[in-house]
XYZ file of C-alpha atoms in Angstrom:
483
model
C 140.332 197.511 124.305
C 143.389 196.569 126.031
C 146.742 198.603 126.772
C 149.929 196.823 126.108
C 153.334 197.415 127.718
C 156.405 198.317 125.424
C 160.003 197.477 126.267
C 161.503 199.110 129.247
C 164.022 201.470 127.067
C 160.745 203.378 125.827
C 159.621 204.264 129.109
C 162.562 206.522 130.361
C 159.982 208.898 131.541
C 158.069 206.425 133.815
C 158.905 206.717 137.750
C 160.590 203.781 138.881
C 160.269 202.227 142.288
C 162.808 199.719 144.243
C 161.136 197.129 145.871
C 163.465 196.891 148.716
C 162.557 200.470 149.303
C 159.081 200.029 149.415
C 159.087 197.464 151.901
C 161.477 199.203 153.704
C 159.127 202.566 153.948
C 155.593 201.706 153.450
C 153.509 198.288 153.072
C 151.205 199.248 150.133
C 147.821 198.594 151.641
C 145.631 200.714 148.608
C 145.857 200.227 145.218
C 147.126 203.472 144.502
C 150.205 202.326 146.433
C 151.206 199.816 144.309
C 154.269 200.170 141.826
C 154.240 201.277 138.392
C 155.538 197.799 137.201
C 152.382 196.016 139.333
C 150.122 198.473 138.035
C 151.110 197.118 134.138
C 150.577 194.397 135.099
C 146.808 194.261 136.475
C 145.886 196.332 133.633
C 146.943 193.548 131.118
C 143.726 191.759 132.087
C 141.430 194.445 132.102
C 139.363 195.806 128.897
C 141.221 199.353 128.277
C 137.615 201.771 128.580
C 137.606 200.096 132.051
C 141.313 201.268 132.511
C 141.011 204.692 131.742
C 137.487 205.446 132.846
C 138.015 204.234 136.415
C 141.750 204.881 136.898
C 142.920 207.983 135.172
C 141.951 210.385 137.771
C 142.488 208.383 140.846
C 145.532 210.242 141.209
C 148.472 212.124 139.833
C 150.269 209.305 139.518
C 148.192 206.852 137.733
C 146.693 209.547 135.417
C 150.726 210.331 134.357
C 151.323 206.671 134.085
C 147.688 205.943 131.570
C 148.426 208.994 129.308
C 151.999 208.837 128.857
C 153.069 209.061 125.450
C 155.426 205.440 125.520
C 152.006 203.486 126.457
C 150.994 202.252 123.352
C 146.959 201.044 122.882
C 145.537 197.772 121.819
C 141.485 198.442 120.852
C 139.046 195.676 120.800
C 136.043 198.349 120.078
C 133.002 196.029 119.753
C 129.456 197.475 119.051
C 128.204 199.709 121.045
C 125.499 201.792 121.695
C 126.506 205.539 119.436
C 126.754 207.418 123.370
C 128.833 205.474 124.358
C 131.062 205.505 121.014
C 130.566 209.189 120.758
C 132.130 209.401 124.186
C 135.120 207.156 123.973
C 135.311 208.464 120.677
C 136.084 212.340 122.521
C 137.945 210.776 125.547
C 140.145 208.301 124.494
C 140.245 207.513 120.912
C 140.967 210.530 119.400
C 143.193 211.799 121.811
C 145.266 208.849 121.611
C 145.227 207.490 117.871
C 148.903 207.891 117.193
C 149.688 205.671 120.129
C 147.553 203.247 118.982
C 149.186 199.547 117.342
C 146.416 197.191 117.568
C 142.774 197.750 116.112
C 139.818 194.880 116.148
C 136.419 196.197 115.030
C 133.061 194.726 114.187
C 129.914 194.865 112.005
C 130.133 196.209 108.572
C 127.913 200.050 109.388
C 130.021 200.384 112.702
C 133.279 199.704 111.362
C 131.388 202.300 108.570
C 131.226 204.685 110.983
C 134.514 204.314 112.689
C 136.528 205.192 109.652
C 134.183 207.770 109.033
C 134.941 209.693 112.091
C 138.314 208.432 112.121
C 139.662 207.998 108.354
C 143.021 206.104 107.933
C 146.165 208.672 107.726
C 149.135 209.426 109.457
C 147.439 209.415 112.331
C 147.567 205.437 112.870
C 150.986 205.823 112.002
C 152.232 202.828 115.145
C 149.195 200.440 113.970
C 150.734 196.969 113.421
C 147.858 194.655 113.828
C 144.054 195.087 112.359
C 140.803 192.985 113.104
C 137.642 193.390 110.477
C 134.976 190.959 111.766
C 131.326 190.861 109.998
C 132.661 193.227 106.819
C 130.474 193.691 103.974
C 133.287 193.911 101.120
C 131.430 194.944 98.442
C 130.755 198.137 100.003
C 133.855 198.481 101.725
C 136.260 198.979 98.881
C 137.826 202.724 99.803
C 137.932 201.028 103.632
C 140.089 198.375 102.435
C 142.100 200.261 99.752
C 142.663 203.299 102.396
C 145.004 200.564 104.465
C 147.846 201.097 101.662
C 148.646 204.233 103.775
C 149.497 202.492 107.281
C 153.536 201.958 107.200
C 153.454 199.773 110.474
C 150.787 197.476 109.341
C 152.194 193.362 109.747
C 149.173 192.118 110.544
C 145.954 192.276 108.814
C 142.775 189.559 109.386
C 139.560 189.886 107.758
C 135.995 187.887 108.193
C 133.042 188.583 105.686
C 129.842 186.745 105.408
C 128.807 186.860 101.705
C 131.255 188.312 98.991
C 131.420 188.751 95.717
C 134.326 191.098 94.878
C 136.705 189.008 96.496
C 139.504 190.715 94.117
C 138.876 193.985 96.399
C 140.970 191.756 99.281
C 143.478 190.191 97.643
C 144.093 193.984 95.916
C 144.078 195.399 99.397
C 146.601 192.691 101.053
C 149.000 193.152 97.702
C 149.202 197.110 98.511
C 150.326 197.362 101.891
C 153.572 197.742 101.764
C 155.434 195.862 105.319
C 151.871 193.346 105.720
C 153.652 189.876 107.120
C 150.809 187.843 108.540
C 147.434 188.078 106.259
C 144.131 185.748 107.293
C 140.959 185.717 105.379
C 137.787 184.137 106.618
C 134.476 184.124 104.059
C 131.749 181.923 105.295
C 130.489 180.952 101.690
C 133.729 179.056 101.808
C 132.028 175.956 102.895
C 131.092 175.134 106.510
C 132.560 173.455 109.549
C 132.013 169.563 109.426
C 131.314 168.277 112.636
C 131.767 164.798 112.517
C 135.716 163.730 112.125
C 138.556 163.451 109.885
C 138.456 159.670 109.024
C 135.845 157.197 109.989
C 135.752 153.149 109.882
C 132.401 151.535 111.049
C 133.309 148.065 109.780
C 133.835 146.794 113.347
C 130.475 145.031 113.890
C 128.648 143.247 117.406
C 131.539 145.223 119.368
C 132.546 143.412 122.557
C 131.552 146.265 125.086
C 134.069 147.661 127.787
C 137.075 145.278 126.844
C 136.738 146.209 123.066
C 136.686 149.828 123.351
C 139.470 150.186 125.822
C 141.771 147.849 124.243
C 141.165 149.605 120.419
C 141.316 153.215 122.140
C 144.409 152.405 124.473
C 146.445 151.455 121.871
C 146.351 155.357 120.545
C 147.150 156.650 123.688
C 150.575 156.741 124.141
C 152.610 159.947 123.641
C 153.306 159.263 120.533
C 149.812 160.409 119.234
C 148.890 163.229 121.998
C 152.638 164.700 120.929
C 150.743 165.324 117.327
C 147.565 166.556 118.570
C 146.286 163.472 116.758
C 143.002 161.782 119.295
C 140.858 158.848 119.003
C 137.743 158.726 120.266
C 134.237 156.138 119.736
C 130.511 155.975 119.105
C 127.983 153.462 119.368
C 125.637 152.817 117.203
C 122.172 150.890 117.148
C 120.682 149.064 114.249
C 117.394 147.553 114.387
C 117.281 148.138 117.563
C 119.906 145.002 118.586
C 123.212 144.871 116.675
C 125.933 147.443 117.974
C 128.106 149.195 115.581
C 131.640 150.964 116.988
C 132.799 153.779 114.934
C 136.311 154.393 115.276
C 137.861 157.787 114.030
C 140.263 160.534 114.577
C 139.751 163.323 115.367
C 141.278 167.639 116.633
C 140.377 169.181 119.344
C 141.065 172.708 116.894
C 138.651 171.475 114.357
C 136.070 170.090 116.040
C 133.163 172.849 117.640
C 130.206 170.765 118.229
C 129.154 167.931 119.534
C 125.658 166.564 118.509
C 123.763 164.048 120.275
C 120.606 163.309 118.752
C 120.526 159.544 119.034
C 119.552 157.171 121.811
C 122.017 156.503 124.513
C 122.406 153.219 126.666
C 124.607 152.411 129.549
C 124.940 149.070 129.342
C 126.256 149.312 125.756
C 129.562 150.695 126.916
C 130.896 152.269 130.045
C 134.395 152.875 128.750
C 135.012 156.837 128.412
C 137.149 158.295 125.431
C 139.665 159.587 127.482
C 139.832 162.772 125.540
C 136.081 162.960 124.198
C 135.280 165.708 126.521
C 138.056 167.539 124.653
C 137.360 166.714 121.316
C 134.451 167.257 121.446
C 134.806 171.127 121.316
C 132.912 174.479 122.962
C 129.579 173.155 121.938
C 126.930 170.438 122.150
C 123.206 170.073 120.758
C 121.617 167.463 122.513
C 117.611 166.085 122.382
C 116.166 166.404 125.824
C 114.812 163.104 125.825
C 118.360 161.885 126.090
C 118.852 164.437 129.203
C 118.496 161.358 131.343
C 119.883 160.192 134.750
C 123.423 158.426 134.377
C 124.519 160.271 131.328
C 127.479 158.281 130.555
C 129.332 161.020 129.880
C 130.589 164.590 130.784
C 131.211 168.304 129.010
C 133.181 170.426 131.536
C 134.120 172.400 128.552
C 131.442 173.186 126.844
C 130.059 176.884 126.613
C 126.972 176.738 123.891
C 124.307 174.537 124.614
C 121.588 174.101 121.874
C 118.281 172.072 122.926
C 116.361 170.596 120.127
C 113.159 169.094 121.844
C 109.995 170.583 123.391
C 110.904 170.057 126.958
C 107.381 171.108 128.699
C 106.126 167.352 128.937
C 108.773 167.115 131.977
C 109.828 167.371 135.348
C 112.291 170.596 134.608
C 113.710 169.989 138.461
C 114.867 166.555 137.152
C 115.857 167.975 133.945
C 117.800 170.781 135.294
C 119.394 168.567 137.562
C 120.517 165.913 135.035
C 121.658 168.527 132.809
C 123.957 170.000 135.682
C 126.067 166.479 135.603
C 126.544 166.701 132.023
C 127.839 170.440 131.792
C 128.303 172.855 134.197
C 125.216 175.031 134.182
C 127.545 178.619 134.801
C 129.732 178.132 132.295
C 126.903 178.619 129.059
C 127.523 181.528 127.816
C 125.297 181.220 124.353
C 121.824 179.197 124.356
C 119.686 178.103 121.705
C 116.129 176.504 123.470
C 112.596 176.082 122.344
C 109.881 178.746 123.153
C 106.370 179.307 123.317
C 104.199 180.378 126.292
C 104.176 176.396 127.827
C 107.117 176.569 127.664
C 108.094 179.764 129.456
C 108.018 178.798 133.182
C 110.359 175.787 132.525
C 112.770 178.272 130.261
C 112.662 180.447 133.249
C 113.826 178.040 135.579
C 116.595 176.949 133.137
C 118.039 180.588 132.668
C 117.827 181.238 136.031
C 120.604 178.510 136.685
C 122.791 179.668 133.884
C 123.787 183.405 135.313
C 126.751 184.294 132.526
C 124.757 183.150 129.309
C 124.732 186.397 127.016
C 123.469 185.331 123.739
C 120.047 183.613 123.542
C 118.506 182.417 120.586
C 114.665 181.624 121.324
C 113.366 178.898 118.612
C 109.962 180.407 118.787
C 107.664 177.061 117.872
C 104.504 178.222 115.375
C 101.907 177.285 117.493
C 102.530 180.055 119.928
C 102.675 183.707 120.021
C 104.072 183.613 123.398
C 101.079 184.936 124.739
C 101.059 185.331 128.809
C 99.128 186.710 131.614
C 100.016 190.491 133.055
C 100.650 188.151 136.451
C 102.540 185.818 134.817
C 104.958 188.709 133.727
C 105.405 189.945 136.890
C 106.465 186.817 138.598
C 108.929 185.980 135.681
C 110.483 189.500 135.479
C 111.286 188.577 139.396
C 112.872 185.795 138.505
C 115.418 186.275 136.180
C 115.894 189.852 136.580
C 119.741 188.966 137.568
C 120.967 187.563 134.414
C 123.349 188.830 132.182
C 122.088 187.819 128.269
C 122.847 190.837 126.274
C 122.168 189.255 122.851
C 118.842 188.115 121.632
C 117.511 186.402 118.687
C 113.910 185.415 117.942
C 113.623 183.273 115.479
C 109.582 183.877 114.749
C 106.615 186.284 114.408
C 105.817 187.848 118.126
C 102.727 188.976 119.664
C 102.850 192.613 120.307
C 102.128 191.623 124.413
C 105.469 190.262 124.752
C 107.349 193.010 123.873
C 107.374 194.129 127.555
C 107.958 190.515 128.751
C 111.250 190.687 126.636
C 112.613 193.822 128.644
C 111.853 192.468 132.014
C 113.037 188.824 131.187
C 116.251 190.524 129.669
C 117.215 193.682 131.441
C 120.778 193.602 130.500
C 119.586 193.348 126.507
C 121.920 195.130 124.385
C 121.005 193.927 121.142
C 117.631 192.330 119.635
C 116.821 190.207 116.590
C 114.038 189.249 114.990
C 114.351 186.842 112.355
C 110.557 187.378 110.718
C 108.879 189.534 108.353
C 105.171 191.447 108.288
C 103.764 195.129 109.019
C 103.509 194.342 112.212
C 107.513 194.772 112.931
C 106.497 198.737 113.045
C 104.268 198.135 115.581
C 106.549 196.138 117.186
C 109.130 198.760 117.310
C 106.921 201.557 118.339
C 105.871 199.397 121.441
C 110.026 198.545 122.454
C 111.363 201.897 122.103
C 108.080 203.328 124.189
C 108.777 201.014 127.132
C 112.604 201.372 126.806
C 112.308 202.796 130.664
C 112.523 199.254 131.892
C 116.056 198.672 129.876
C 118.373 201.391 129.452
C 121.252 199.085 128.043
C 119.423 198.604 124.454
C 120.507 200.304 121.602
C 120.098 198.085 118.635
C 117.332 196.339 116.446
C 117.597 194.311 114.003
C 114.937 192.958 111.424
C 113.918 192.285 107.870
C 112.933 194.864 105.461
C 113.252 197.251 102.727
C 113.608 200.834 101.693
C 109.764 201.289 102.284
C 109.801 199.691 105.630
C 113.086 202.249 106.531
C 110.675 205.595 105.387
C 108.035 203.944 107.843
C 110.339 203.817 111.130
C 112.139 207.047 110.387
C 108.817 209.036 109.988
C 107.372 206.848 113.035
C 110.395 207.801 115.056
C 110.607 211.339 114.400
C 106.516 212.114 114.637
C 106.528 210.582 118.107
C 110.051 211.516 119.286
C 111.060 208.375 120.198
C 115.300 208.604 119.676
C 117.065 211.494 119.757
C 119.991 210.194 118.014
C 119.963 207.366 115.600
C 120.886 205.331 112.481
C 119.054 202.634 110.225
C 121.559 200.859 108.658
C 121.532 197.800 106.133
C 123.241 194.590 107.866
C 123.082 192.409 104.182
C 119.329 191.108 104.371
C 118.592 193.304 106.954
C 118.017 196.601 108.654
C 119.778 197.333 112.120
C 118.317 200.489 114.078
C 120.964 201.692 116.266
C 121.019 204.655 118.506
């Protein structure tokens, strides 16, 4: 959530300070010194919750200045555990839902429960702008048909997975009567394509360094950046001699990931596209074998790394440390990496030099159940016990042993996928929610099953008291446990 500042003439009632005067008087040395207009400022970068849960009552002032009626609300209400909705719910949304003119909101069963506890009337009357990601539409119909009501509503964008009653949208969008900016995202619609716009590989035996830079430099001028239209080059082997050079265009805006998955040689060419780094978007998937020394080139950009090889055969000190001078290490914030129990000291060195990733995806291989030793967990728990991933997905059947691993590994875990079926998820989730003492941030689940399998882990639950407070809620093929 963030708060937004209106135009000056709506905030007659807000106490005005000359800054001659204050310099004059007092040199603000605490932050509850500082001026109204500085205080606006700062809390344009902070998430909203933060704003009012730490600065409402630090004094008179500040409290006047948060709940004043002419400071008008932008929400970014993500999923959350249902305390911590049920509280914000109390403190700050309900209290202030006629002041509020921007509204993002995610998963189909929270934004479910949202306008459940909050049904659209005249109460949103100032919303302008509304954000449905992950929205089931064929069971959101009176959701989407409710928005007719909302006079202030301009802007309206929308991103479903599957759908099938596409109608429902376009009915929704036709209703609302001042709508001036509509965007609809469906990922049946086809998928990203991640190699380029246009491609030409009929320039054979390519002459190396003077080749590349005379082909690329003659698309460098301003001409071409001034359209956001880039060049860039690959190499290409074929059996094992000849060289093929692959010119194409390409946009930074259109291009997410980067894939490297074939072998890479210096001496082939040395010449840099001088925006492949940019073009080359957020994200790269790369084979560890070609995690070498002398990378030719560098990602300063990129944010989601994806590893596709086992990577226990090497020297992860060498590894780490040539993957460091390809991307910067802090700056992953989503991982996608092998897993199995040979694997597990060399992933814990690797996570333990990227601090800020928060969603991990562990490609668990079928010849391990990630079985470990009780020492084993101890020394890893001490290891990584600083990181921050809050989002995990497990893409295969678990031993029941590493269910405590996961909490110590990942003691900041919000939410937790597993991507398999079996009778042994109820286990599974009898043995989390038991040893939930060593992770208080968790408050989600999320698995395959049916109706029978939801009659199973309600009567589990309630027989053994394990959640006070919960829901089991369909997420398309699966069931999400949240509480």
């Amino acid at each position: 959530m963030n708060i937004s500042r209106v135009n000056s003439n709506h905030c007659l009632n807000a106490p005005k300070r000359n800054s001659k005067t204050v310099f004059c008087h007092r040199l603000a040395t605490h932050f509850e010194d500082l001026s109204n207009e500085l205080l606006l400022d700062i809390f344009d970068f902070l998430d909203g919750y933060h704003i009012f849960e730490a600065f409402s009552n630090l004094n008179n002032r500040i409290q006047h200045l948060v709940t004043s009626s002419y400071f008008l609300l932008k929400l970014n209400i993500s999923f959350m555990s249902k305390s911590n909705f049920n509280r914000r719910s109390i403190n700050i949304i309900r209290p202030y839902m006629n002041r509020i003119i921007s509204l993002q909101l995610s998963e189909t069963f929270f934004i479910k429960n949202f306008f459940t506890s909050f049904p659209v009337d005249t109460s949103f009357n100032r919303l302008e702008s509304l954000i449905l990601n992950h929205l089931n539409i064929d069971h959101s119909g009176p959701i989407l048909i409710s928005l007719a009501q909302l006079p202030r509503l301009f802007s309206f964008t929308i991103f479903c997975y599957e759908c099938n009653e596409l109608f429902i949208i376009f009915q929704s969008i036709f209703r609302l009567p001042v709508l001036r900016y509509a965007q609809i995202l469906c990922s049946n619609w086809g998928s990203r394509f991640l190699f380029p716009l246009a491609t030409s590989d009929s320039q054979r035996n390519a002459d190396g360094n003077s080749r590349c830079r005379t082909l690329l430099d003659e698309f460098s001028s301003p001409f071409w950046i001034e359209r956001q239209l880039f060049f860039a080059h690959s190499h290409y082997y074929q059996f094992s001699q000849e060289v093929h050079l692959a010119f194409y265009s390409t946009q930074m805006r259109r291009r997410y990931c980067c894939q490297i998955d074939g072998p890479l040689d210096n001496n082939i060419c040395l010449y840099q596209d001088p925006v492949f780094y940019l073009s080359s978007g957020p994200g790269i998937s790369m084979k560890n074998r070609n995690i070498v020394a002398n990378f030719p080139f560098q990602f300063p950009y990129v944010t989601a790394l994806e590893l596709i090889d086992n990577y226990y055969t090497i020297n992860i000190d060498s590894f780490i440390d040539n993957l460091s001078h390809i991307i910067i290490l802090t700056n992953i914030t989503y991982l996608k990496i092998p897993f199995n129990n040979q694997l597990l000291n060399n992933f814990v060195k690797l996570l333990n030099r990227m601090p800020n990733v928060q969603k991990l995806i562990l490609d668990v291989r079928p010849s391990s159940e990630m079985e470990v030793s009780s020492d084993q967990q101890t020394n890893t728990a001490d290891l990584v016990c600083n990181n921050n991933v809050q989002n995990v997905i497990i893409t295969d059947k678990l031993a029941l042993t590493t269910v405590q691993l996961i909490n110590k590994l990942f003691p900041r875990m919000e939410c937790l996928e597993i991507q398999s079926r079996g009778d042994a998820l109820i286990s599974f989730v009898q043995t989390l929610l038991s040893n939930r003492i060593s992770n208080n941030h968790l408050f989600s689940l999320m698995f395959y099953g049916d109706n029978a399998m939801i009659n199973q882990l309600i009567t589990m639950i309630d027989n053994e008291k394990l959640l006070d407070n919960y829901n089991i809620e369909r997420r398309w093929l699966e069931l999400c446990l949240w509480w």
